[in-house]
Amino acid sequence: MSDSQTTDPQTTDPQTTDPQTTDPQTTVAELRRLIDDFVDRRDWHQFHSPKNLSMSLAIEAAELMEHFQWLSADESRKLAEKPSRLAAVGEELADVLCYALAMANELGIDLSTAIRGKIAKNERKYPVEQYRGRFGPEDGR
Ligand SMILES: [Mg+2]
């Protein structure tokens, strides 16, 4: 089936088209609860050791990378123009985030605090005036 024939779950799935469930209307706490409820109802906390979750997260990240493995940088940017491929990438990205949220739940890590702290650290590490348009110290521009 070509991309033009494929139904786009991003636009047809009621879970994603309900304007009340999109990113601007959803809190991190709601997503954490969603994951926790899913895991709880299956009695899967017993399998969610930090070791297993960190491995699962890396495995899902590898599945995400598979979608881009043989593409050029330009081709990878154009993937967003193909609805079925974008939906597949969205599913893998969701897998990664689900495991990240599950890990935060198991370890009691407040993600908002952790992310804000990490961004503050990176702001100091990569000052805008020094790194704007440069990817890092190795970028000789
Ligand atoms: Mg997956």
mmCIF file of C-alpha atoms in Angstrom, residues 6-18:
data_model
loop_
_atom_site.group_PDB
_atom_site.id
_atom_site.type_symbol
_atom_site.label_atom_id
_atom_site.label_comp_id
_atom_site.label_asym_id
_atom_site.label_seq_id
_atom_site.Cartn_x
_atom_site.Cartn_y
_atom_site.Cartn_z
ATOM 1 C CA THR A 6 -2.580 4.438 3.833
ATOM 2 C CA THR A 7 -4.937 5.697 6.472
ATOM 3 C CA ASP A 8 -3.198 8.211 8.641
ATOM 4 C CA PRO A 9 -3.688 7.265 12.291
ATOM 5 C CA GLN A 10 -2.586 10.780 13.240
ATOM 6 C CA THR A 11 -5.804 12.114 11.731
ATOM 7 C CA THR A 12 -8.219 9.213 12.156
ATOM 8 C CA ASP A 13 -7.476 7.761 15.572
ATOM 9 C CA PRO A 14 -9.913 9.261 18.072
ATOM 10 C CA GLN A 15 -7.148 9.104 20.667
ATOM 11 C CA THR A 16 -5.091 11.574 18.658
ATOM 12 C CA THR A 17 -7.811 13.725 17.138
ATOM 13 C CA ASP A 18 -9.666 14.480 20.343
#
